[in-house]
mmCIF file of C-alpha atoms in Angstrom:
data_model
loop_
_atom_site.group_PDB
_atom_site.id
_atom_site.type_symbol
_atom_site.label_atom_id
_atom_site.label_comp_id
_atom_site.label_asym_id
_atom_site.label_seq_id
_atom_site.Cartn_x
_atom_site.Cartn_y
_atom_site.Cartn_z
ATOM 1 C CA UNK A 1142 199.776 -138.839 -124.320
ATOM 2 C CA UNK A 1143 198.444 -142.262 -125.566
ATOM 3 C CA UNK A 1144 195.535 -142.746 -124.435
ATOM 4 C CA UNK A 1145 194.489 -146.275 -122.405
ATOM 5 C CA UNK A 1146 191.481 -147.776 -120.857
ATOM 6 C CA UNK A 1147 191.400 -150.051 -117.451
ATOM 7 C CA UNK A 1148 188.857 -153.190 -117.045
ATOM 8 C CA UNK A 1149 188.745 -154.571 -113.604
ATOM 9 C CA UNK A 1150 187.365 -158.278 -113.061
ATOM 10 C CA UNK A 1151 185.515 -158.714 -109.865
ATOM 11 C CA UNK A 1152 184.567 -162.265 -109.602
ATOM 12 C CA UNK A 1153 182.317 -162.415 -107.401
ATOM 13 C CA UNK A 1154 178.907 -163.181 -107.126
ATOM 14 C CA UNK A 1155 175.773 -164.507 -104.345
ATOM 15 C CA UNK A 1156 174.904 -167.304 -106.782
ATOM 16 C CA UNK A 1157 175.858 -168.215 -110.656
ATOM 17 C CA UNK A 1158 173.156 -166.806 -112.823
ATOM 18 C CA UNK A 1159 171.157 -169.693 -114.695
ATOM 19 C CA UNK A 1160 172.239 -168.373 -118.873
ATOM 20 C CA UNK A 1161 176.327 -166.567 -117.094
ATOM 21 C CA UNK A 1162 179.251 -168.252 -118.486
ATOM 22 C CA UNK A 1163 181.507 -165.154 -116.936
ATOM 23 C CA UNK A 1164 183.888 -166.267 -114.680
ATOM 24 C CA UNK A 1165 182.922 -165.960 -111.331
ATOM 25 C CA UNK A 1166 182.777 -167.556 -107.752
ATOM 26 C CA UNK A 1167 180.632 -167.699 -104.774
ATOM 27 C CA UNK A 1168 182.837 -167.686 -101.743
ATOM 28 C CA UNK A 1169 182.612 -163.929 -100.534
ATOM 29 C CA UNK A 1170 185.365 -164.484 -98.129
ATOM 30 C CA UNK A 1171 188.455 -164.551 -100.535
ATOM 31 C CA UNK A 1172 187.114 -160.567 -101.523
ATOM 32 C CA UNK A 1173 190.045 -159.384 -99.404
ATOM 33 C CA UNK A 1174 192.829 -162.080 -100.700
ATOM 34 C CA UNK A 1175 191.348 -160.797 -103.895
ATOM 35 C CA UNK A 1176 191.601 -157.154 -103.211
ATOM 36 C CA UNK A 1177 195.303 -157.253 -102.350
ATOM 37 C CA UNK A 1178 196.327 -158.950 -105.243
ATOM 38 C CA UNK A 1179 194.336 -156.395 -107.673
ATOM 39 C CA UNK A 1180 195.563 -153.656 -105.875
ATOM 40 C CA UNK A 1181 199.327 -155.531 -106.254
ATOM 41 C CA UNK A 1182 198.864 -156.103 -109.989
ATOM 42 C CA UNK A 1183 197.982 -152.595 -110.497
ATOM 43 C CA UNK A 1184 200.903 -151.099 -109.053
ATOM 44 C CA UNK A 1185 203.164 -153.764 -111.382
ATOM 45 C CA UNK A 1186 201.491 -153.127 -114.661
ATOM 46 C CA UNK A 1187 201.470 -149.360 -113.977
ATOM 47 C CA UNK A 1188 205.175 -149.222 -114.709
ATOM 48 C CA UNK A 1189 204.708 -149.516 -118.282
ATOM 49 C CA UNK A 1190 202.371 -146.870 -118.353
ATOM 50 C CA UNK A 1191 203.901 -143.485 -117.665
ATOM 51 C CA UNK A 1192 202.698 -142.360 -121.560
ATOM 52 C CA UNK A 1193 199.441 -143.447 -120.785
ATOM 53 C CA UNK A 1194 196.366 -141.426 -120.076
ATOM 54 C CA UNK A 1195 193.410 -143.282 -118.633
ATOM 55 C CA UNK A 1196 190.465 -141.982 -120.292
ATOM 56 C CA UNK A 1197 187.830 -145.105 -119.343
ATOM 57 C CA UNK A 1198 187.532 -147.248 -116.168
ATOM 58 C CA UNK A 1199 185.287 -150.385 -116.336
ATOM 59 C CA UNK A 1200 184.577 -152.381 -113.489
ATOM 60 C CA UNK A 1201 182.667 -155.541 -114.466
ATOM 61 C CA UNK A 1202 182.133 -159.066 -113.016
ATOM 62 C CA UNK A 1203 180.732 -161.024 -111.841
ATOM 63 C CA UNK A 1204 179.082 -158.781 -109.350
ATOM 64 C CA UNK A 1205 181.183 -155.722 -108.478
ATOM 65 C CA UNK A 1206 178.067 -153.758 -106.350
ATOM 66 C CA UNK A 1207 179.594 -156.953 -103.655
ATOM 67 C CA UNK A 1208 182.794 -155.577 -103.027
ATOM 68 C CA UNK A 1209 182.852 -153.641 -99.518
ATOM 69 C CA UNK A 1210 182.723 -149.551 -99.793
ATOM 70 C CA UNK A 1211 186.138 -149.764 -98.246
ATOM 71 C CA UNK A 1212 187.073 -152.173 -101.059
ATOM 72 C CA UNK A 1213 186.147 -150.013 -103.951
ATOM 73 C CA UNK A 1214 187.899 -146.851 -102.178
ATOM 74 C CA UNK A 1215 191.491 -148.868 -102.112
ATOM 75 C CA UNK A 1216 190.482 -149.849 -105.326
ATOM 76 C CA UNK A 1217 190.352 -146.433 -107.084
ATOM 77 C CA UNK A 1218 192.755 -144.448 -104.484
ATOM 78 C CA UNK A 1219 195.607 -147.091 -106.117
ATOM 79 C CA UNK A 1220 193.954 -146.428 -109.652
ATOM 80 C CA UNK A 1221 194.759 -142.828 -109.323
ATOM 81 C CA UNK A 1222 198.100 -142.785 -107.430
ATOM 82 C CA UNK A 1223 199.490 -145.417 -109.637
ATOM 83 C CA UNK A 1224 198.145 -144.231 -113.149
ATOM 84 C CA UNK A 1225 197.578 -140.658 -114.810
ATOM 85 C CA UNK A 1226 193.545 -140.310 -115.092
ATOM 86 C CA UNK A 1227 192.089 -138.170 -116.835
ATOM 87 C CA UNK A 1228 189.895 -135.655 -115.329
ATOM 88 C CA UNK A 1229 187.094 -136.238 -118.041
ATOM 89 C CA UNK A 1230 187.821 -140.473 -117.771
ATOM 90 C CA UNK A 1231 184.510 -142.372 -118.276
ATOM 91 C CA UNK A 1232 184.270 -144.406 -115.167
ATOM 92 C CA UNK A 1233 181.413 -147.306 -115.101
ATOM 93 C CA UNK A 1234 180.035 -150.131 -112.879
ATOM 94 C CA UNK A 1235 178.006 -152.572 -112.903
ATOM 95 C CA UNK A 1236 175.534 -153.677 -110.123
ATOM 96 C CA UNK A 1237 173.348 -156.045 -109.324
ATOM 97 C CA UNK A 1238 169.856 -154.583 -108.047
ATOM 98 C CA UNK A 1239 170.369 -157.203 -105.076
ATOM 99 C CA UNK A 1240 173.114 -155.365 -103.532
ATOM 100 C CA UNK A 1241 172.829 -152.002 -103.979
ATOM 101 C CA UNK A 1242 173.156 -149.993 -101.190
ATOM 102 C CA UNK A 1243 172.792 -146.002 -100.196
ATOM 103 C CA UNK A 1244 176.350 -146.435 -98.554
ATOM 104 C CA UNK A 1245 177.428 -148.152 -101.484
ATOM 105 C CA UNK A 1246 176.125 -145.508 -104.118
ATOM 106 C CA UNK A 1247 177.558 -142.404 -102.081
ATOM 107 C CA UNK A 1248 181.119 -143.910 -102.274
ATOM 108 C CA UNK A 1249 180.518 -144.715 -106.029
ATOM 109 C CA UNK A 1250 180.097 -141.160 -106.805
ATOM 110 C CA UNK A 1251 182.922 -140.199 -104.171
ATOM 111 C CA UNK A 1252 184.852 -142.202 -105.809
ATOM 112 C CA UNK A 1253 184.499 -140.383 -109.179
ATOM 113 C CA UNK A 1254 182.187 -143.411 -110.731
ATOM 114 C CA UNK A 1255 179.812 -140.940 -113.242
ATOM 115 C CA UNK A 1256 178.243 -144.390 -114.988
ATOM 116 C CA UNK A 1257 176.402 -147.137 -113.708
ATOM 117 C CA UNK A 1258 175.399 -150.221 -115.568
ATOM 118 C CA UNK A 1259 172.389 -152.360 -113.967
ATOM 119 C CA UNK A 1260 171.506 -155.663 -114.757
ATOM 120 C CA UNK A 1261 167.154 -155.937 -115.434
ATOM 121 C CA UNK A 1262 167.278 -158.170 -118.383
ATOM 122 C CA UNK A 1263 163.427 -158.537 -117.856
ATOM 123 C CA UNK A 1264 160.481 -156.720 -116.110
ATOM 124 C CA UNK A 1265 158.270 -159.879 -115.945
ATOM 125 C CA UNK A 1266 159.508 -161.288 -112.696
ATOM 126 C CA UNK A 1267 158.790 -165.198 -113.769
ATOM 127 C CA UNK A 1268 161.212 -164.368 -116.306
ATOM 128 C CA UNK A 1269 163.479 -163.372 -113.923
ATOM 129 C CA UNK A 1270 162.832 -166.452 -111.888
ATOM 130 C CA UNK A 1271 163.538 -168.868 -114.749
ATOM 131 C CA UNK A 1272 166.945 -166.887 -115.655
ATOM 132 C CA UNK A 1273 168.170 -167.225 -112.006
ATOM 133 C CA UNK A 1274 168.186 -163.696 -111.146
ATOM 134 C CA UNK A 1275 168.493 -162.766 -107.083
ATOM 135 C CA UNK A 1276 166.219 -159.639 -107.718
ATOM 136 C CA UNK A 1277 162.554 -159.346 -108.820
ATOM 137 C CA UNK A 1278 161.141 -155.411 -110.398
ATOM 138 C CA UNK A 1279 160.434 -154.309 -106.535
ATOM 139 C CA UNK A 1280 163.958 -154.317 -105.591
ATOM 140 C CA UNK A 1281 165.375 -153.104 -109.058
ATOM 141 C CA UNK A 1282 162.955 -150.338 -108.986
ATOM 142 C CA UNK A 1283 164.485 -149.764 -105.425
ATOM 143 C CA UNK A 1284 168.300 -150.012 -106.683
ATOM 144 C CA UNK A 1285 167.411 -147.780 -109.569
ATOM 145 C CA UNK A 1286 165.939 -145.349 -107.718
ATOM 146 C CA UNK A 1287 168.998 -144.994 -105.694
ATOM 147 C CA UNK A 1288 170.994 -144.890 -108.494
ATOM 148 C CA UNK A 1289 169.418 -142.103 -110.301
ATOM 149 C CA UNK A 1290 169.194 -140.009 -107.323
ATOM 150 C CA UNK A 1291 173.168 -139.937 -107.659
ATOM 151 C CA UNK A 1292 174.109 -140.222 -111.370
ATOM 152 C CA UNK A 1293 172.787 -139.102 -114.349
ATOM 153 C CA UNK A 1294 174.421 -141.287 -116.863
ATOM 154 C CA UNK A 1295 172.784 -145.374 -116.393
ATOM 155 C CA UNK A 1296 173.032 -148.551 -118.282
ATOM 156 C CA UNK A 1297 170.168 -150.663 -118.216
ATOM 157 C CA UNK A 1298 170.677 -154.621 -119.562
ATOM 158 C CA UNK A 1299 168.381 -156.249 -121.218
ATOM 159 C CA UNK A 1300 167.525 -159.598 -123.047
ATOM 160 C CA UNK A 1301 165.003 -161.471 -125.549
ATOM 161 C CA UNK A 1302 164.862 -164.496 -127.191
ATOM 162 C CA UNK A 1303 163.996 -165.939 -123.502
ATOM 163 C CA UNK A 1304 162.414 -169.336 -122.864
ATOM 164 C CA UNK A 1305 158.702 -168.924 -124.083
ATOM 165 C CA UNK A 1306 159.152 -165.110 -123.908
ATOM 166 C CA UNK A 1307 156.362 -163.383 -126.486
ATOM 167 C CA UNK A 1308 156.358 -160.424 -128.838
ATOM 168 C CA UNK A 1309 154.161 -158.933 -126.089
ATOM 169 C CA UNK A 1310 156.099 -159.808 -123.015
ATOM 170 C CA UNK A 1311 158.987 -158.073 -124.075
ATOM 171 C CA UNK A 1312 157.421 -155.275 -125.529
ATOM 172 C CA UNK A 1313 156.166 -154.563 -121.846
ATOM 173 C CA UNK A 1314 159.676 -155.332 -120.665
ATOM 174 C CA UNK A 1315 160.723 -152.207 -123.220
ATOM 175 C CA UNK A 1316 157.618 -150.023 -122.051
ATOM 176 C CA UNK A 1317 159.163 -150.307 -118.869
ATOM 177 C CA UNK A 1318 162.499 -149.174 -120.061
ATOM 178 C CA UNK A 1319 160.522 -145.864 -121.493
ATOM 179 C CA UNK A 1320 159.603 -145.083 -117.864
ATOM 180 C CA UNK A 1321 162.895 -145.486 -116.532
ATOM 181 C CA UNK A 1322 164.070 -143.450 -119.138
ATOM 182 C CA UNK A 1323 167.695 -144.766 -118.861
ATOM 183 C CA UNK A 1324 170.638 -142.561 -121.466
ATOM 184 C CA UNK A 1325 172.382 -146.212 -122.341
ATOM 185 C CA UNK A 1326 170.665 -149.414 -122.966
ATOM 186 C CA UNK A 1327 172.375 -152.757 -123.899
ATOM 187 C CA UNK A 1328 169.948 -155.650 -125.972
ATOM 188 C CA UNK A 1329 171.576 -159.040 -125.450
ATOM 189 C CA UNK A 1330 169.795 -162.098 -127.170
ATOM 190 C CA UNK A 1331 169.976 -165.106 -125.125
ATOM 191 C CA UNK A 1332 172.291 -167.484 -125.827
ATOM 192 C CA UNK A 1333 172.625 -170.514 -124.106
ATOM 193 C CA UNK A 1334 175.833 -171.658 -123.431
ATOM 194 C CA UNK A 1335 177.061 -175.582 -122.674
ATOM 195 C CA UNK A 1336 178.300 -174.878 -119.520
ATOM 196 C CA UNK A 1337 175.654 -173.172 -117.991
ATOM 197 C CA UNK A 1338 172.684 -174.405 -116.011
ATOM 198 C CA UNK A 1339 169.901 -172.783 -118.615
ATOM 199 C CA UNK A 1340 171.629 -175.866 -121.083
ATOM 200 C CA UNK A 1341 170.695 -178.367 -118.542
ATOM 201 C CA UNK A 1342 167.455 -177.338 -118.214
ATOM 202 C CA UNK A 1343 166.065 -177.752 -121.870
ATOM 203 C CA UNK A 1344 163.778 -175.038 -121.869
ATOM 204 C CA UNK A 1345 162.943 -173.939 -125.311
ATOM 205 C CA UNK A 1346 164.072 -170.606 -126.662
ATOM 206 C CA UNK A 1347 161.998 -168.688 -129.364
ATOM 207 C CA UNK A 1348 162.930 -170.118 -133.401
ATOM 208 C CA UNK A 1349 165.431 -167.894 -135.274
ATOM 209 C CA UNK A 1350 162.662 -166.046 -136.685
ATOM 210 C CA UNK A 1351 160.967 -164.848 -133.500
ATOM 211 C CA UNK A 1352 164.060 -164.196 -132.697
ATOM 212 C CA UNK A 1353 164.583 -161.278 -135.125
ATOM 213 C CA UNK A 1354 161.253 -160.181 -134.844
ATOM 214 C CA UNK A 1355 162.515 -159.751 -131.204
ATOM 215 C CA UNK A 1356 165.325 -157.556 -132.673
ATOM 216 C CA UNK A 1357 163.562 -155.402 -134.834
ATOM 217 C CA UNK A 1358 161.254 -154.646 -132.124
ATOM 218 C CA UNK A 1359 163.936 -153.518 -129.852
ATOM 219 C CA UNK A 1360 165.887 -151.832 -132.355
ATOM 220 C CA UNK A 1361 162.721 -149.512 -133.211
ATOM 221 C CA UNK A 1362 161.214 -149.013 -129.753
ATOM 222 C CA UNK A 1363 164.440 -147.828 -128.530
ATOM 223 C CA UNK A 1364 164.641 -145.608 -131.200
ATOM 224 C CA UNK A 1365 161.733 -144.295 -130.703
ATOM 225 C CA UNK A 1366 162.521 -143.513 -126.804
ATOM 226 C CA UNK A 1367 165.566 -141.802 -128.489
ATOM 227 C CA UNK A 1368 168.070 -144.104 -127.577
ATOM 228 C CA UNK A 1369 169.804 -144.586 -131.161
ATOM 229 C CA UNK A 1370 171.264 -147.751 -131.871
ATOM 230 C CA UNK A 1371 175.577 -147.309 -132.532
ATOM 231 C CA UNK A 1372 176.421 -151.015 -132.126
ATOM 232 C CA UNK A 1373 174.617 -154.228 -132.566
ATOM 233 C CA UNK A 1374 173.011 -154.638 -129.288
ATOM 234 C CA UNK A 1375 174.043 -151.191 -127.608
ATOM 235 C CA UNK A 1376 171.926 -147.709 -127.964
ATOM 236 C CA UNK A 1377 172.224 -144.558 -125.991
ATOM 237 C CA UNK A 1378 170.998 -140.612 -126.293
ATOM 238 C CA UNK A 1379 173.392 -138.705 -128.089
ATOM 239 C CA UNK A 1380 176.882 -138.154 -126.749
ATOM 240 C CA UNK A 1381 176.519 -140.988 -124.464
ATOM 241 C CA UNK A 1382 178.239 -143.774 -125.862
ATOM 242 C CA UNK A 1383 180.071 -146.598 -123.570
ATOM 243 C CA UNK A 1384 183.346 -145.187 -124.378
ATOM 244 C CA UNK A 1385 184.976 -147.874 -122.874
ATOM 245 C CA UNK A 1386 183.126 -150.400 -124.734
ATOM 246 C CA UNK A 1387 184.170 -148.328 -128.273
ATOM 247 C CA UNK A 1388 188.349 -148.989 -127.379
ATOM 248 C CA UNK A 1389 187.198 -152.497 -127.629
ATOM 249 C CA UNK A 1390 185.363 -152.054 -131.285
ATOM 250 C CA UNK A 1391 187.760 -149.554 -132.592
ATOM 251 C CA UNK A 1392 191.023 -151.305 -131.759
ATOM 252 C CA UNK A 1393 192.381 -149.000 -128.690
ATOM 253 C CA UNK A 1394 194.703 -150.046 -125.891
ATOM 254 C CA UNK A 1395 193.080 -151.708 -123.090
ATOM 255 C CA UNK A 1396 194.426 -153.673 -119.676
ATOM 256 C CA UNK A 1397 193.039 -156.223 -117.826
ATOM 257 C CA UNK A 1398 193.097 -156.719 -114.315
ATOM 258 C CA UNK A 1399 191.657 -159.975 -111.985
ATOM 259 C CA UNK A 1400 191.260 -163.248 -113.101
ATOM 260 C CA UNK A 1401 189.649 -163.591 -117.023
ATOM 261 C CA UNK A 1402 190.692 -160.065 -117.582
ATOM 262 C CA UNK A 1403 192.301 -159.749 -121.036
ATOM 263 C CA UNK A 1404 194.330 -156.942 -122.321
ATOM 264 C CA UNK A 1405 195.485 -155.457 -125.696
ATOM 265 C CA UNK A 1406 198.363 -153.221 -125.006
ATOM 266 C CA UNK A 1407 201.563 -152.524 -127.054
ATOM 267 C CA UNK A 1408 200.468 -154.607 -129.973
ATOM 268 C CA UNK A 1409 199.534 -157.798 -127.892
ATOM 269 C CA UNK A 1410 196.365 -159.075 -127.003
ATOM 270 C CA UNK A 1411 196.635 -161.603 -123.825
ATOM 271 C CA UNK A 1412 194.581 -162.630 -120.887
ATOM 272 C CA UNK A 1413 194.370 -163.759 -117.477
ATOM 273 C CA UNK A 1414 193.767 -167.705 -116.437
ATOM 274 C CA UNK A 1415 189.947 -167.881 -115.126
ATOM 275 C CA UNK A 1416 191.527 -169.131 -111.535
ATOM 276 C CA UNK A 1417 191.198 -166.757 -108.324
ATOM 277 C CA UNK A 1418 193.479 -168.802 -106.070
ATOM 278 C CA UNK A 1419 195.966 -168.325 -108.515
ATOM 279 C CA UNK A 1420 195.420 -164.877 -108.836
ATOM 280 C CA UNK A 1421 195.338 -164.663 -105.578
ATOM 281 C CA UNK A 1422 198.677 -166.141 -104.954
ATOM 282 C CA UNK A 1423 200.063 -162.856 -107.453
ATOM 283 C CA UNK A 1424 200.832 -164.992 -110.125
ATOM 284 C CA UNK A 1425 200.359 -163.259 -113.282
ATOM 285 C CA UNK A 1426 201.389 -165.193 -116.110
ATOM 286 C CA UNK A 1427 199.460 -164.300 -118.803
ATOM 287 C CA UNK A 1428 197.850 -166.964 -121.443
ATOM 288 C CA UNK A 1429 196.553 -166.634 -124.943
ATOM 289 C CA UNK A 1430 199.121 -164.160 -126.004
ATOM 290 C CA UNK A 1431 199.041 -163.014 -129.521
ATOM 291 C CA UNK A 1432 200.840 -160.261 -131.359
ATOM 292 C CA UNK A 1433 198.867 -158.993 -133.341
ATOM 293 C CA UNK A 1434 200.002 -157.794 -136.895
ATOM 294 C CA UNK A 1435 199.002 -154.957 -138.666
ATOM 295 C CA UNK A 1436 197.221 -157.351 -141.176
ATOM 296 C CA UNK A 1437 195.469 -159.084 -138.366
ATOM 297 C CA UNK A 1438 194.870 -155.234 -137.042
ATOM 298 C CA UNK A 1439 193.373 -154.085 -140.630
ATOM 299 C CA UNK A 1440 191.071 -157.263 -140.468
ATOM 300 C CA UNK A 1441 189.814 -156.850 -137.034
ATOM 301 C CA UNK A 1442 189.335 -153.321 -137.499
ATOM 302 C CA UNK A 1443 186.716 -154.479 -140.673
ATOM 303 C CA UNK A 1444 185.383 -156.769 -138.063
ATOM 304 C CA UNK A 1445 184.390 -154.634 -135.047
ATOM 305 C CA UNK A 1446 183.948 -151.779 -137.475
ATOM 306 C CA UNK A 1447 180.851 -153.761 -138.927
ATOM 307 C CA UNK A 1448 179.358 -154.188 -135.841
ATOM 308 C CA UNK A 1449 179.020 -150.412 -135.528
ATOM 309 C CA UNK A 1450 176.280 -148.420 -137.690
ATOM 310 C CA UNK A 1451 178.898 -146.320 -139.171
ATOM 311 C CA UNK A 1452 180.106 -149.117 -140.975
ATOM 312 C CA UNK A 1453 183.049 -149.299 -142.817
ATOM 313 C CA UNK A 1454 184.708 -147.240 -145.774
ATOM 314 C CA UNK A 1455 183.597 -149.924 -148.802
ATOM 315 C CA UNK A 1456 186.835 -149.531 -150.520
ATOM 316 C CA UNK A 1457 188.183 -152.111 -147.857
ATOM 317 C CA UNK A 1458 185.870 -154.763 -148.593
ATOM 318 C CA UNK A 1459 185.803 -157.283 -151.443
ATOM 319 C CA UNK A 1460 183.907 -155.609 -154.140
ATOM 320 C CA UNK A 1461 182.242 -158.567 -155.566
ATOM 321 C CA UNK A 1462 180.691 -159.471 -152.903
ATOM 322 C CA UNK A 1463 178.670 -156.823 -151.464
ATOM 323 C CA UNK A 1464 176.154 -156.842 -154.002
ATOM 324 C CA UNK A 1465 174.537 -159.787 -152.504
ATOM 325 C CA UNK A 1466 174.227 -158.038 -149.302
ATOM 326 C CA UNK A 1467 172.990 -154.791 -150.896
ATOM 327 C CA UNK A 1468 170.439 -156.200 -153.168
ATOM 328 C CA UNK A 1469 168.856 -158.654 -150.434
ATOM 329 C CA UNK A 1470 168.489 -155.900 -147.641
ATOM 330 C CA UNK A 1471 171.120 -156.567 -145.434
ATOM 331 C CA UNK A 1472 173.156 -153.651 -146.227
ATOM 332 C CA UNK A 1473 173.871 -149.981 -147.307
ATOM 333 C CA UNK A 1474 176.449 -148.087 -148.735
ATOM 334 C CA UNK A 1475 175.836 -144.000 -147.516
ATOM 335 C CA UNK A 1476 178.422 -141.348 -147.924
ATOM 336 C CA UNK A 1477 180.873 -144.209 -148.961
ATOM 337 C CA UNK A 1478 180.526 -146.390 -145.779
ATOM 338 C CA UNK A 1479 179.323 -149.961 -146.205
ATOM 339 C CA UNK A 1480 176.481 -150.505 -143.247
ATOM 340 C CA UNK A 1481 174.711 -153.190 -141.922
ATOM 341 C CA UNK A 1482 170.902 -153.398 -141.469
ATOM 342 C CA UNK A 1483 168.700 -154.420 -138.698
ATOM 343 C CA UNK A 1484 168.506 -157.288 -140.815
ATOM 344 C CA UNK A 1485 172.100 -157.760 -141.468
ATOM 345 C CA UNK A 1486 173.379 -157.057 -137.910
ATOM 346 C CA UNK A 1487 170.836 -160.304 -136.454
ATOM 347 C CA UNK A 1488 173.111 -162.699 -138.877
ATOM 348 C CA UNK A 1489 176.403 -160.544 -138.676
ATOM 349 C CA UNK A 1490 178.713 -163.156 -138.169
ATOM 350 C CA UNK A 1491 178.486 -165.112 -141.391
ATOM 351 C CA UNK A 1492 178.484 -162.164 -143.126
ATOM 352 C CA UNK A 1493 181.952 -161.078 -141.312
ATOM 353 C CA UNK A 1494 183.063 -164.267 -142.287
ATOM 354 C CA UNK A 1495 182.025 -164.164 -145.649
ATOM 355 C CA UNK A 1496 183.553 -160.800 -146.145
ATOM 356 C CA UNK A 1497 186.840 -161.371 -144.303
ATOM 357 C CA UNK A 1498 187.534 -165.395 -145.324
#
């Protein structure tokens, strides 16, 4: 069977985090509205999946750890009555360490949920404070604690390049993360977006060449907790890749469900209008829709495949200009695969546009 991969939207969340340009809302008491019309979708786009074997679930946000346990249990009791799931299917959520519960937890793991990504981003809690985070390192320690007690395969965000953040701040951040000793971590550099409060605020972030300093730091002390880097900002102990994440990078089928979800499924990449009332009045016209063709497919595939550290084969590439790359340390070619360094992963984009333009 063809294999597929579900993302759930759940767009909802206590307050809007100060750097978050993810769709998302505040007003808790449309979760049921919401609920329905997931659970509706679902059972519409199942139809065309009867060849499909669900091999990843991701439930993302917003803040899914706010959805009721009795929420989440009509969530996945339609997941597995309308679709075919595989019994070894990757299935992740994220939480916020501000609403974790026991309950919650012990119908996660009922439920068949065997990963759990948590938000930290920082262990200094002024840091925490200035990025509009609802939890301080008391209450994630509490959350994590939980979590570990019941699964044994966690995601722990991160970020640098904050506001005033130091070399020494965050390598205390990532001798925290050695404690914690999580199997998956994700490294995001902040970036500020225009519609987000952080913009308004004018604080001023490190200069590009903290920045990668920042990087390299957290590239190497991850590695050295033996959490290996496979993707530009992602690292995890052996074997425990996001699967779900790697459909995305290595061109796999994919659906999207709740409002901002986007899909790529039979050759078409589409998504969702960022709207909840209209999602919640079951319309589910789709916007953005592409076909993609098997030229765009080739390219992309050169795209997301240089974000991983396997690279890509370098007979796809334009010969005469990787030597640039090579000679100035921001690439390798090993076993025939054409890599990016720590050095050329922190200014990956031009280079992907370089080598795809």
């Amino acid at each position: 069977m063809n294999k597929l991969g579900l993302y759930i939207h759940v767009p909802f969340c206590l307050q809007k985090c100060a750097y978050c340009d993810f769709y998302s809302v505040t007003d808790q008491n449309l979760q049921s509205g919401y609920v329905d019309s997931l659970l509706c979708q679902m059972e519409r786009e199942s139809k065309r999946c009867e060849s499909y074997l669900v091999d990843t679930i991701y439930i993302g946000g917003g803040t899914p750890s706010l959805l009721r346990a009795d929420d989440i249990e009509r969530i996945f009791k339609t997941i597995h009555a309308q679709f075919c799931v595989s019994d070894q299917a990757e299935v992740t959520i994220e939480v916020n360490p501000s609403s974790v519960t026991q309950e919650k937890v012990g119908v996660y793991a009922a439920c068949g949920v065997n990963r759990v990504s948590i938000g930290l981003q920082s262990s200094h809690d002024e840091e925490l404070a200035m990025l509009g985070r609802l939890h301080d390192r008391s209450l994630f320690e509490k959350a994590y604690d939980l979590l570990r007690y019941q699964f044994q395969n966690i995601n722990i965000d991160i970020m640098y390049g904050l506001p005033y953040q130091t070399l020494t701040q965050l390598a205390k951040t990532l001798d925290y993360i050695a404690v914690l000793q999580p199997e998956h971590v994700s490294a995001y550099c902040l970036k500020v977006e225009e519609r987000t409060a952080l913009a308004d605020l004018g604080f001023a972030q490190p200069d590009e060449d903290m920045q990668f300093r920042m990087y390299a730091s957290v590239v190497e002390q991850l590695q050295t907790l033996g959490l290996w880097q496979y993707e530009i900002s992602n690292f995890a102990r052996k074997g425990l890749v996001s699967k779900h994440n790697m459909k995305y990078w290595s061109g796999e089928s994919y659906l999207g469900f709740g409002p901002g979800a986007y899909s790529y499924f039979t050759g078409k990449r589409y998504g969702l209008p960022r709207d909840l009332n209209v999602y919640m009045q079951r319309q589910y016209k789709t916007i953005d829709e592409e076909i993609i063709t098997e030229q765009e497919a080739a390219q992309e595939k050169i795209i997301f495949g240089l974000r991983l550290t396997d690279g890509v084969s370098v007979n796809v590439l334009p010969k005469d200009r990787l030597p640039f790359y090579l000679e100035n340390g921001f690439a390798v070619i090993e076993n025939g695969q054409f890599k990016l360094t720590t050095k050329g992963f922190f200014v990956s984009n031009s280079i992907l546009c370089d080598l795809i333009d």
